mmCIF file of C-alpha atoms and ligand atoms in Angstrom:
data_model
loop_
_atom_site.group_PDB
_atom_site.id
_atom_site.type_symbol
_atom_site.label_atom_id
_atom_site.label_comp_id
_atom_site.label_asym_id
_atom_site.label_seq_id
_atom_site.Cartn_x
_atom_site.Cartn_y
_atom_site.Cartn_z
ATOM 1 C CA UNK A 374 0.679 -15.453 22.532
ATOM 2 C CA UNK A 375 0.888 -18.985 19.339
ATOM 3 C CA UNK A 376 -1.373 -18.817 16.555
ATOM 4 C CA UNK A 377 -0.958 -19.519 12.998
ATOM 5 C CA UNK A 378 -0.307 -16.382 10.646
ATOM 6 C CA UNK A 379 -2.799 -16.368 8.319
ATOM 7 C CA UNK A 380 -1.511 -14.548 4.789
ATOM 8 C CA UNK A 381 -3.743 -12.265 3.428
ATOM 9 C CA UNK A 382 -4.459 -12.094 -0.206
ATOM 10 C CA UNK A 383 -4.564 -7.994 -0.866
ATOM 11 C CA UNK A 384 -8.514 -8.316 -2.276
ATOM 12 C CA UNK A 385 -11.829 -7.907 -0.946
ATOM 13 C CA UNK A 386 -12.081 -10.559 0.862
ATOM 14 C CA UNK A 387 -8.619 -10.203 2.536
ATOM 15 C CA UNK A 388 -9.355 -6.764 3.697
ATOM 16 C CA UNK A 389 -12.697 -7.773 5.364
ATOM 17 C CA UNK A 390 -11.219 -10.673 7.143
ATOM 18 C CA UNK A 391 -7.561 -8.040 8.219
ATOM 19 C CA UNK A 392 -10.601 -5.403 9.676
ATOM 20 C CA UNK A 393 -12.258 -8.280 11.572
ATOM 21 C CA UNK A 394 -8.900 -9.584 13.038
ATOM 22 C CA UNK A 395 -8.371 -5.922 14.002
ATOM 23 C CA UNK A 396 -11.895 -5.450 15.416
ATOM 24 C CA UNK A 397 -11.267 -7.887 17.544
ATOM 25 C CA UNK A 398 -8.053 -6.815 18.364
ATOM 26 C CA UNK A 399 -5.686 -9.044 16.927
ATOM 27 C CA UNK A 400 -2.733 -7.703 15.384
ATOM 28 C CA UNK A 401 -2.578 -7.779 10.437
ATOM 29 C CA UNK A 402 0.873 -6.682 9.789
ATOM 30 C CA UNK A 403 0.242 -4.267 6.655
ATOM 31 C CA UNK A 404 2.129 -3.249 3.778
ATOM 32 C CA UNK A 405 2.638 0.571 3.565
ATOM 33 C CA UNK A 406 4.660 2.449 0.572
ATOM 34 C CA UNK A 407 8.020 2.566 3.387
ATOM 35 C CA UNK A 408 7.539 -0.287 4.697
ATOM 36 C CA UNK A 409 5.280 -2.888 6.534
ATOM 37 C CA UNK A 410 3.338 -2.148 9.522
ATOM 38 C CA UNK A 411 2.096 -4.330 12.711
ATOM 39 C CA UNK A 412 -0.992 -3.028 12.947
ATOM 40 C CA UNK A 413 -3.615 -2.437 15.798
ATOM 41 C CA UNK A 414 -6.746 -1.150 16.544
ATOM 42 C CA UNK A 415 -5.750 2.524 18.792
ATOM 43 C CA UNK A 416 -8.280 2.695 20.545
ATOM 44 C CA UNK A 417 -7.737 -1.054 22.189
ATOM 45 C CA UNK A 418 -5.151 -0.974 25.208
ATOM 46 C CA UNK A 419 -4.985 -4.483 24.439
ATOM 47 C CA UNK A 420 -4.103 -4.692 20.861
ATOM 48 C CA UNK A 421 -2.163 -1.397 21.225
ATOM 49 C CA UNK A 422 -0.017 -3.584 24.500
ATOM 50 C CA UNK A 423 -0.354 -6.980 21.811
ATOM 51 C CA UNK A 424 2.019 -4.910 19.484
ATOM 52 C CA UNK A 425 4.352 -4.045 22.237
ATOM 53 C CA UNK A 426 4.546 -7.454 23.101
ATOM 54 C CA UNK A 427 5.004 -8.559 19.634
ATOM 55 C CA UNK A 428 7.653 -7.231 18.828
ATOM 56 C CA UNK A 429 8.802 -7.342 22.658
ATOM 57 C CA UNK A 430 9.611 -3.550 21.788
ATOM 58 C CA UNK A 431 10.401 -1.178 25.026
ATOM 59 C CA UNK A 432 7.063 0.650 26.721
ATOM 60 C CA UNK A 433 8.586 4.280 26.013
ATOM 61 C CA UNK A 434 9.197 3.852 22.198
ATOM 62 C CA UNK A 435 5.933 5.491 21.086
ATOM 63 C CA UNK A 436 3.294 4.449 17.750
ATOM 64 C CA UNK A 437 2.515 6.095 14.775
ATOM 65 C CA UNK A 438 -0.878 6.060 14.248
ATOM 66 C CA UNK A 439 -2.212 6.075 10.688
ATOM 67 C CA UNK A 440 -4.739 7.696 9.237
ATOM 68 C CA UNK A 441 -7.172 7.760 5.223
ATOM 69 C CA UNK A 442 -7.865 11.454 5.491
ATOM 70 C CA UNK A 443 -6.860 14.784 7.061
ATOM 71 C CA UNK A 444 -10.417 15.333 7.966
ATOM 72 C CA UNK A 445 -9.211 11.782 10.214
ATOM 73 C CA UNK A 446 -6.864 13.361 11.513
ATOM 74 C CA UNK A 447 -8.573 16.511 12.839
ATOM 75 C CA UNK A 448 -10.552 14.078 14.833
ATOM 76 C CA UNK A 449 -7.079 12.779 17.084
ATOM 77 C CA UNK A 450 -4.639 16.188 16.212
ATOM 78 C CA UNK A 451 -4.317 19.577 16.371
ATOM 79 C CA UNK A 452 -3.586 20.695 13.449
ATOM 80 C CA UNK A 453 -1.721 23.701 12.875
ATOM 81 C CA UNK A 454 -1.868 25.559 9.132
ATOM 82 C CA UNK A 455 2.091 25.104 9.077
ATOM 83 C CA UNK A 456 1.108 20.871 9.343
ATOM 84 C CA UNK A 457 -1.805 21.535 7.173
ATOM 85 C CA UNK A 458 0.398 23.470 4.751
ATOM 86 C CA UNK A 459 2.752 20.735 4.099
ATOM 87 C CA UNK A 460 0.130 17.903 4.529
ATOM 88 C CA UNK A 461 -1.450 19.034 1.314
ATOM 89 C CA UNK A 462 1.831 18.764 0.361
ATOM 90 C CA UNK A 463 3.574 14.764 1.443
ATOM 91 C CA UNK A 464 0.301 13.384 2.101
ATOM 92 C CA UNK A 465 -0.953 10.514 1.515
ATOM 93 C CA UNK A 466 3.224 9.541 1.629
ATOM 94 C CA UNK A 467 5.984 8.922 3.086
ATOM 95 C CA UNK A 468 6.628 11.345 6.483
ATOM 96 C CA UNK A 469 4.860 10.955 9.849
ATOM 97 C CA UNK A 470 3.941 14.492 11.186
ATOM 98 C CA UNK A 471 4.378 14.965 15.232
ATOM 99 C CA UNK A 472 1.230 17.045 15.966
ATOM 100 C CA UNK A 473 -0.608 18.154 19.528
ATOM 101 C CA UNK A 474 -2.926 15.227 20.589
ATOM 102 C CA UNK A 475 -6.997 16.166 21.327
ATOM 103 C CA UNK A 476 -7.715 15.913 24.858
ATOM 104 C CA UNK A 477 -10.937 13.549 23.590
ATOM 105 C CA UNK A 478 -8.601 11.630 20.979
ATOM 106 C CA UNK A 479 -10.054 8.847 22.143
ATOM 107 C CA UNK A 480 -6.228 6.681 21.298
ATOM 108 C CA UNK A 481 -4.912 4.152 23.632
ATOM 109 C CA UNK A 482 -3.088 6.062 26.194
ATOM 110 C CA UNK A 483 -0.370 3.334 25.140
ATOM 111 C CA UNK A 484 -0.232 4.664 22.002
ATOM 112 C CA UNK A 485 1.354 7.916 22.875
ATOM 113 C CA UNK A 486 3.336 6.243 25.973
ATOM 114 C CA UNK A 487 1.268 8.971 28.163
ATOM 115 C CA UNK A 488 2.716 12.192 25.378
ATOM 116 C CA UNK A 489 0.823 14.959 24.957
ATOM 117 C CA UNK A 490 1.543 14.077 21.053
ATOM 118 C CA UNK A 491 0.643 11.719 18.552
ATOM 119 C CA UNK A 492 3.091 10.954 15.610
ATOM 120 C CA UNK A 493 0.530 10.714 12.965
ATOM 121 C CA UNK A 494 1.081 9.523 9.321
ATOM 122 C CA UNK A 495 -1.320 8.569 5.964
ATOM 123 C CA UNK A 496 0.670 6.310 4.471
ATOM 124 C CA UNK A 497 -0.210 6.344 0.463
ATOM 125 C CA UNK A 498 -0.136 2.179 -0.075
ATOM 126 C CA UNK A 499 -2.862 1.232 -1.731
ATOM 127 C CA UNK A 500 -3.743 -2.161 0.832
ATOM 128 C CA UNK A 501 -2.860 0.405 3.313
ATOM 129 C CA UNK A 502 -5.087 2.304 2.230
ATOM 130 C CA UNK A 503 -7.864 -0.018 1.727
ATOM 131 C CA UNK A 504 -7.272 -1.228 5.242
ATOM 132 C CA UNK A 505 -7.997 1.303 6.579
ATOM 133 C CA UNK A 506 -10.733 2.144 4.775
ATOM 134 C CA UNK A 507 -12.174 -1.403 5.772
ATOM 135 C CA UNK A 508 -11.758 -0.996 9.484
ATOM 136 C CA UNK A 509 -12.966 3.062 9.561
ATOM 137 C CA UNK A 510 -10.924 3.417 13.167
ATOM 138 C CA UNK A 511 -7.455 4.329 14.259
ATOM 139 C CA UNK A 512 -4.777 2.224 13.177
ATOM 140 C CA UNK A 513 -1.109 2.069 15.058
ATOM 141 C CA UNK A 514 1.462 0.516 13.466
ATOM 142 C CA UNK A 515 4.947 0.727 14.086
ATOM 143 C CA UNK A 516 7.346 -1.404 11.270
ATOM 144 C CA UNK A 517 6.630 -4.701 11.762
ATOM 145 C CA UNK A 518 9.902 -6.830 12.740
ATOM 146 C CA UNK A 519 10.602 -7.717 16.098
ATOM 147 C CA UNK A 520 12.443 -4.461 17.812
ATOM 148 C CA UNK A 521 16.076 -4.597 17.367
ATOM 149 C CA UNK A 522 15.879 -5.892 13.728
ATOM 150 C CA UNK A 523 15.673 -4.835 10.284
ATOM 151 C CA UNK A 524 12.621 -3.453 8.633
ATOM 152 C CA UNK A 525 10.354 -5.508 6.522
ATOM 153 C CA UNK A 526 9.920 -4.490 2.975
ATOM 154 C CA UNK A 527 8.094 -8.222 1.897
ATOM 155 C CA UNK A 528 5.444 -10.223 3.919
ATOM 156 C CA UNK A 529 7.898 -12.850 3.758
ATOM 157 C CA UNK A 530 10.346 -10.776 5.789
ATOM 158 C CA UNK A 531 7.499 -9.912 7.964
ATOM 159 C CA UNK A 532 6.886 -13.319 8.827
ATOM 160 C CA UNK A 533 10.276 -14.924 9.537
ATOM 161 C CA UNK A 534 10.401 -12.882 12.460
ATOM 162 C CA UNK A 535 6.914 -12.721 13.323
ATOM 163 C CA UNK A 536 5.472 -15.549 12.240
ATOM 164 C CA UNK A 537 3.163 -17.416 15.064
ATOM 165 C CA UNK A 538 2.707 -13.840 17.315
ATOM 166 C CA UNK A 539 0.013 -12.325 15.416
ATOM 167 C CA UNK A 540 -2.620 -12.886 13.666
ATOM 168 C CA UNK A 541 -2.044 -12.119 9.874
ATOM 169 C CA UNK A 542 -0.462 -10.937 7.242
ATOM 170 C CA UNK A 543 -1.480 -8.487 3.912
ATOM 171 C CA UNK A 544 0.807 -9.537 1.141
ATOM 172 C CA UNK A 545 0.977 -6.406 -0.574
ATOM 173 C CA UNK A 546 4.671 -7.270 -2.955
ATOM 174 C CA UNK A 547 7.846 -4.748 -2.212
ATOM 175 C CA UNK A 548 8.114 -2.438 -0.361
ATOM 176 C CA UNK A 549 8.515 0.739 -3.038
ATOM 177 C CA UNK A 550 9.838 3.420 -0.862
ATOM 178 C CA UNK A 551 12.086 1.294 1.244
ATOM 179 C CA UNK A 552 12.792 3.053 4.586
ATOM 180 C CA UNK A 553 10.190 4.112 7.150
ATOM 181 C CA UNK A 554 8.701 7.833 7.052
ATOM 182 C CA UNK A 555 10.073 11.203 7.507
ATOM 183 C CA UNK A 556 9.463 11.659 11.677
ATOM 184 C CA UNK A 557 9.076 16.094 11.917
ATOM 185 C CA UNK A 558 7.792 18.204 14.421
ATOM 186 C CA UNK A 559 5.950 21.522 14.055
ATOM 187 C CA UNK A 560 6.037 24.543 16.122
ATOM 188 C CA UNK A 561 9.019 24.896 15.559
ATOM 189 C CA UNK A 562 10.608 22.310 13.008
ATOM 190 C CA UNK A 563 12.739 19.471 13.600
ATOM 191 C CA UNK A 564 13.649 16.746 11.625
ATOM 192 C CA UNK A 565 13.236 13.415 13.969
ATOM 193 C CA UNK A 566 13.629 11.085 12.187
ATOM 194 C CA UNK A 567 15.855 10.490 8.287
ATOM 195 C CA UNK A 568 13.109 9.289 6.148
ATOM 196 C CA UNK A 569 11.227 8.619 2.854
ATOM 197 C CA UNK A 570 11.016 12.572 2.177
ATOM 198 C CA UNK A 571 13.966 14.107 1.692
ATOM 199 C CA UNK A 572 14.812 16.625 4.285
ATOM 200 C CA UNK A 573 15.993 18.795 1.641
ATOM 201 C CA UNK A 574 12.429 18.893 0.312
ATOM 202 C CA UNK A 575 10.615 20.002 3.620
ATOM 203 C CA UNK A 576 13.148 22.812 3.625
ATOM 204 C CA UNK A 577 11.638 23.778 0.628
ATOM 205 C CA UNK A 578 8.616 24.002 1.600
ATOM 206 C CA UNK A 579 9.414 25.436 5.018
ATOM 207 C CA UNK A 580 11.512 27.929 3.668
ATOM 208 C CA UNK A 581 14.195 27.651 6.651
ATOM 209 C CA UNK A 582 16.956 25.222 7.156
ATOM 210 C CA UNK A 583 15.468 21.843 8.989
ATOM 211 C CA UNK A 584 17.138 21.108 12.367
ATOM 212 C CA UNK A 585 17.575 17.582 13.693
ATOM 213 C CA UNK A 586 15.215 17.135 16.875
ATOM 214 C CA UNK A 587 14.951 13.991 19.223
ATOM 215 C CA UNK A 588 18.082 12.858 22.031
ATOM 216 C CA UNK A 589 19.725 9.537 21.186
ATOM 217 C CA UNK A 590 20.467 9.563 24.632
ATOM 218 C CA UNK A 591 16.987 9.935 25.519
ATOM 219 C CA UNK A 592 15.342 8.656 23.163
ATOM 220 C CA UNK A 593 10.975 8.698 22.376
ATOM 221 C CA UNK A 594 12.084 7.000 19.220
ATOM 222 C CA UNK A 595 13.565 3.638 18.835
ATOM 223 C CA UNK A 596 14.207 5.154 14.748
ATOM 224 C CA UNK A 597 16.567 7.644 17.704
ATOM 225 C CA UNK A 598 17.915 4.186 19.603
ATOM 226 C CA UNK A 599 21.773 3.986 19.104
ATOM 227 C CA UNK A 600 21.902 0.150 17.895
ATOM 228 C CA UNK A 601 18.722 -0.699 15.860
ATOM 229 C CA UNK A 602 18.817 -2.714 12.311
ATOM 230 C CA UNK A 603 21.066 -5.017 13.468
ATOM 231 C CA UNK A 604 21.803 -7.930 11.101
ATOM 232 C CA UNK A 605 23.530 -11.014 12.564
ATOM 233 C CA UNK A 606 26.921 -9.899 11.158
ATOM 234 C CA UNK A 607 28.686 -6.455 11.708
ATOM 235 C CA UNK A 608 28.582 -4.126 9.299
ATOM 236 C CA UNK A 609 30.920 -1.878 8.039
ATOM 237 C CA UNK A 610 30.492 1.427 6.524
ATOM 238 C CA UNK A 611 32.865 3.669 3.799
ATOM 239 C CA UNK A 612 33.628 0.283 2.904
ATOM 240 C CA UNK A 613 35.699 1.479 -0.782
ATOM 241 C CA UNK A 614 37.444 -1.743 -0.953
ATOM 242 C CA UNK A 615 36.338 -5.102 0.700
ATOM 243 C CA UNK A 616 38.455 -7.478 3.204
ATOM 244 C CA UNK A 617 38.982 -10.927 2.686
ATOM 245 C CA UNK A 618 36.639 -11.976 5.317
ATOM 246 C CA UNK A 619 33.762 -9.760 3.947
ATOM 247 C CA UNK A 620 29.904 -9.515 2.258
ATOM 248 C CA UNK A 621 31.085 -6.341 0.298
ATOM 249 C CA UNK A 622 27.582 -4.086 -0.234
ATOM 250 C CA UNK A 623 28.659 -1.856 -3.096
ATOM 251 C CA UNK A 624 26.664 1.820 -4.562
ATOM 252 C CA UNK A 625 27.544 2.876 -7.582
ATOM 253 C CA UNK A 626 29.388 1.662 -11.216
ATOM 254 C CA UNK A 627 32.938 1.825 -8.844
ATOM 255 C CA UNK A 628 32.017 -1.151 -6.747
ATOM 256 C CA UNK A 629 32.491 -3.664 -9.594
ATOM 257 C CA UNK A 630 33.248 -7.340 -8.038
ATOM 258 C CA UNK A 631 30.779 -6.487 -5.410
ATOM 259 C CA UNK A 632 28.774 -9.144 -4.028
ATOM 260 C CA UNK A 633 25.216 -7.156 -3.797
ATOM 261 C CA UNK A 634 24.868 -3.027 -5.090
ATOM 262 C CA UNK A 635 22.608 -0.541 -2.845
ATOM 263 C CA UNK A 636 21.897 0.812 -6.669
ATOM 264 C CA UNK A 637 24.813 0.086 -9.647
ATOM 265 C CA UNK A 638 23.739 3.376 -11.215
ATOM 266 C CA UNK A 639 24.473 5.097 -8.063
ATOM 267 C CA UNK A 640 20.836 5.913 -7.633
ATOM 268 C CA UNK A 641 19.831 6.809 -4.372
ATOM 269 C CA UNK A 642 15.842 6.392 -4.484
ATOM 270 C CA UNK A 643 16.964 2.403 -5.815
ATOM 271 C CA UNK A 644 18.641 2.478 -2.841
ATOM 272 C CA UNK A 645 17.093 3.221 -0.092
ATOM 273 C CA UNK A 646 14.506 0.390 -1.719
ATOM 274 C CA UNK A 647 16.793 -2.025 -1.709
ATOM 275 C CA UNK A 648 17.921 -1.365 1.634
ATOM 276 C CA UNK A 649 16.426 -3.629 4.108
ATOM 277 C CA UNK A 650 15.887 -6.646 1.547
ATOM 278 C CA UNK A 651 19.663 -6.696 1.190
ATOM 279 C CA UNK A 652 20.605 -6.206 4.306
ATOM 280 C CA UNK A 653 18.816 -9.620 4.700
ATOM 281 C CA UNK A 654 20.354 -11.136 1.544
ATOM 282 C CA UNK A 655 24.044 -9.649 2.976
ATOM 283 C CA UNK A 656 23.757 -11.348 6.798
ATOM 284 C CA UNK A 657 22.616 -14.964 4.350
ATOM 285 C CA UNK A 658 25.403 -14.747 2.450
ATOM 286 C CA UNK A 659 27.684 -14.483 5.058
ATOM 287 C CA UNK A 660 26.022 -17.074 7.486
ATOM 288 C CA UNK A 661 26.744 -20.152 4.593
ATOM 289 C CA UNK A 662 30.323 -18.376 3.640
ATOM 290 C CA UNK A 663 31.013 -17.421 7.321
ATOM 291 C CA UNK A 664 32.005 -14.668 5.983
ATOM 292 C CA UNK A 665 31.853 -11.857 9.986
ATOM 293 C CA UNK A 666 31.744 -8.723 8.016
ATOM 294 C CA UNK A 667 28.822 -7.055 5.533
ATOM 295 C CA UNK A 668 30.802 -4.045 4.317
ATOM 296 C CA UNK A 669 28.725 -1.329 2.931
ATOM 297 C CA UNK A 670 30.330 1.367 0.533
ATOM 298 C CA UNK A 671 30.006 5.159 0.966
ATOM 299 C CA UNK A 672 26.849 6.531 0.036
ATOM 300 C CA UNK A 673 26.089 10.591 -0.795
ATOM 301 C CA UNK A 674 24.556 12.743 2.354
ATOM 302 C CA UNK A 675 21.856 13.874 0.195
ATOM 303 C CA UNK A 676 18.052 13.471 -0.266
ATOM 304 C CA UNK A 677 17.403 9.841 1.064
ATOM 305 C CA UNK A 678 20.855 9.028 1.634
ATOM 306 C CA UNK A 679 20.294 10.497 4.787
ATOM 307 C CA UNK A 680 18.022 7.953 5.475
ATOM 308 C CA UNK A 681 20.097 4.879 4.299
ATOM 309 C CA UNK A 682 22.900 6.495 6.055
ATOM 310 C CA UNK A 683 20.972 6.932 9.329
ATOM 311 C CA UNK A 684 20.083 3.367 9.307
ATOM 312 C CA UNK A 685 22.918 2.362 8.258
ATOM 313 C CA UNK A 686 24.918 3.802 10.661
ATOM 314 C CA UNK A 687 22.525 2.279 13.551
ATOM 315 C CA UNK A 688 22.767 -1.471 11.872
ATOM 316 C CA UNK A 689 26.803 -1.063 13.106
ATOM 317 C CA UNK A 690 26.313 0.360 15.888
ATOM 318 C CA UNK A 691 28.087 -1.110 19.027
ATOM 319 C CA UNK A 692 24.992 -3.492 20.153
ATOM 320 C CA UNK A 693 24.124 -3.947 24.206
HETATM 321 O O1 LIG B 1628 7.273 4.168 7.709
HETATM 322 C C1 LIG B 1628 6.843 4.445 8.637
HETATM 323 O O2 LIG B 1628 7.168 5.437 9.849
HETATM 324 C C2 LIG B 1628 6.257 2.696 9.408
HETATM 325 C C3 LIG B 1628 5.427 2.689 8.633
HETATM 326 C C4 LIG B 1628 5.014 1.216 9.383
HETATM 327 O O3 LIG B 1628 4.485 3.646 9.356
HETATM 328 N N1 LIG B 1628 6.439 2.869 10.747
HETATM 329 C C5 LIG B 1628 7.277 3.195 11.723
HETATM 330 O O4 LIG B 1628 7.013 2.634 12.802
HETATM 331 O O5 LIG B 1628 8.512 2.928 11.798
HETATM 332 P P1 LIG B 1628 8.260 2.519 13.977
HETATM 333 O O6 LIG B 1628 7.983 2.379 15.208
HETATM 334 O O7 LIG B 1628 9.449 1.617 14.005
HETATM 335 O O8 LIG B 1628 8.951 4.188 14.881
HETATM 336 C C6 LIG B 1628 8.053 5.452 14.331
HETATM 337 C C7 LIG B 1628 8.201 6.437 15.245
HETATM 338 C C8 LIG B 1628 8.971 5.562 16.596
HETATM 339 O O9 LIG B 1628 10.848 6.525 16.133
HETATM 340 C C9 LIG B 1628 8.889 6.742 18.047
HETATM 341 O O10 LIG B 1628 9.519 6.919 18.554
HETATM 342 C C10 LIG B 1628 8.328 8.079 16.967
HETATM 343 O O11 LIG B 1628 8.278 7.366 15.765
HETATM 344 N N2 LIG B 1628 7.470 8.753 17.453
HETATM 345 C C11 LIG B 1628 5.794 7.896 17.615
HETATM 346 N N3 LIG B 1628 5.544 9.159 18.033
HETATM 347 C C12 LIG B 1628 6.123 10.119 18.743
HETATM 348 C C13 LIG B 1628 5.793 11.730 19.336
HETATM 349 N N4 LIG B 1628 5.278 11.458 20.230
HETATM 350 N N5 LIG B 1628 6.769 11.809 19.044
HETATM 351 C C14 LIG B 1628 8.058 12.039 19.115
HETATM 352 N N6 LIG B 1628 8.159 10.954 17.726
HETATM 353 C C15 LIG B 1628 6.789 9.637 18.416
HETATM 354 MG MG1 LIG B 1629 11.055 0.273 14.065
#
């Protein structure tokens, strides 16, 4: 499908136009507090198929369903007491829960790719919430980037990857969190993807360490595919000093002379929010200077550092 992608302002007119497009089965990129999502009507097979086509996404990777309220969640999924407790604490916010799918959910089977569970998120971003309200139904939305590439944290990033392939982008400015939602399955609890809510915060509520779930050799999550978030340049990790042909992306005060710094103050929240934009910026610098590699300074493996390192390891992974 080739079409001119509209850039919509985050106002009443923009929300109404975006909702109308969704009702017609078209795709609209929307900002969330994590990254921009590629939204389509989760009940419409054709719209969901278009999401996979626009992204070039493998069909075995199910999508996250975005909803406005716990009542809306209960129409689609079975909500246990444990899920309710987590939801009360972290929703709306950068957390996705994998819950048992109800037989009468009304969702397109393409959303869950035939699984008997569904990944659900209540975003906190006011623009996503306004669109959910104007549309009035469940919205399926993966990150709004071509599959395998860097997730978008601005409307321009979305256009760079998907212009001409989707109907519109709602411009909500830069995303505050900057890495995708944490994905948690329950009964028993397992961390399927580190993300915008630190695992430590979930462990504090669950009262036990959170095991890592999923199997990278049999991915049901693209976040679990080894190579993902790939820039054009190669990526080297744990770089305490750059080599001559590298763009050095620092973290903290010890990286004087770095080309870019995820957070000069060493703040992981700031680093997460800068991560994808700096991957893109570093990649553009590398192209301009003929540098082959982006070298990233070490990031501590705690709090949001786990999500950052997870994304960087995938950006650095061998590509097929
Ligand atoms: O922050 C986010 O989560 C963003 C925004 C747009 O909400 N979305 C996002 O979607 O990152 P995506 O498609 O890039 O990643 C969703 C992940 C995938 O890794 C997918 O396999 C996993 O959720 N997932 C979806 N349904 C699942 C299920 N039933 N069981 C396990 N994993 C599931
Ligand atoms: Mg993604």
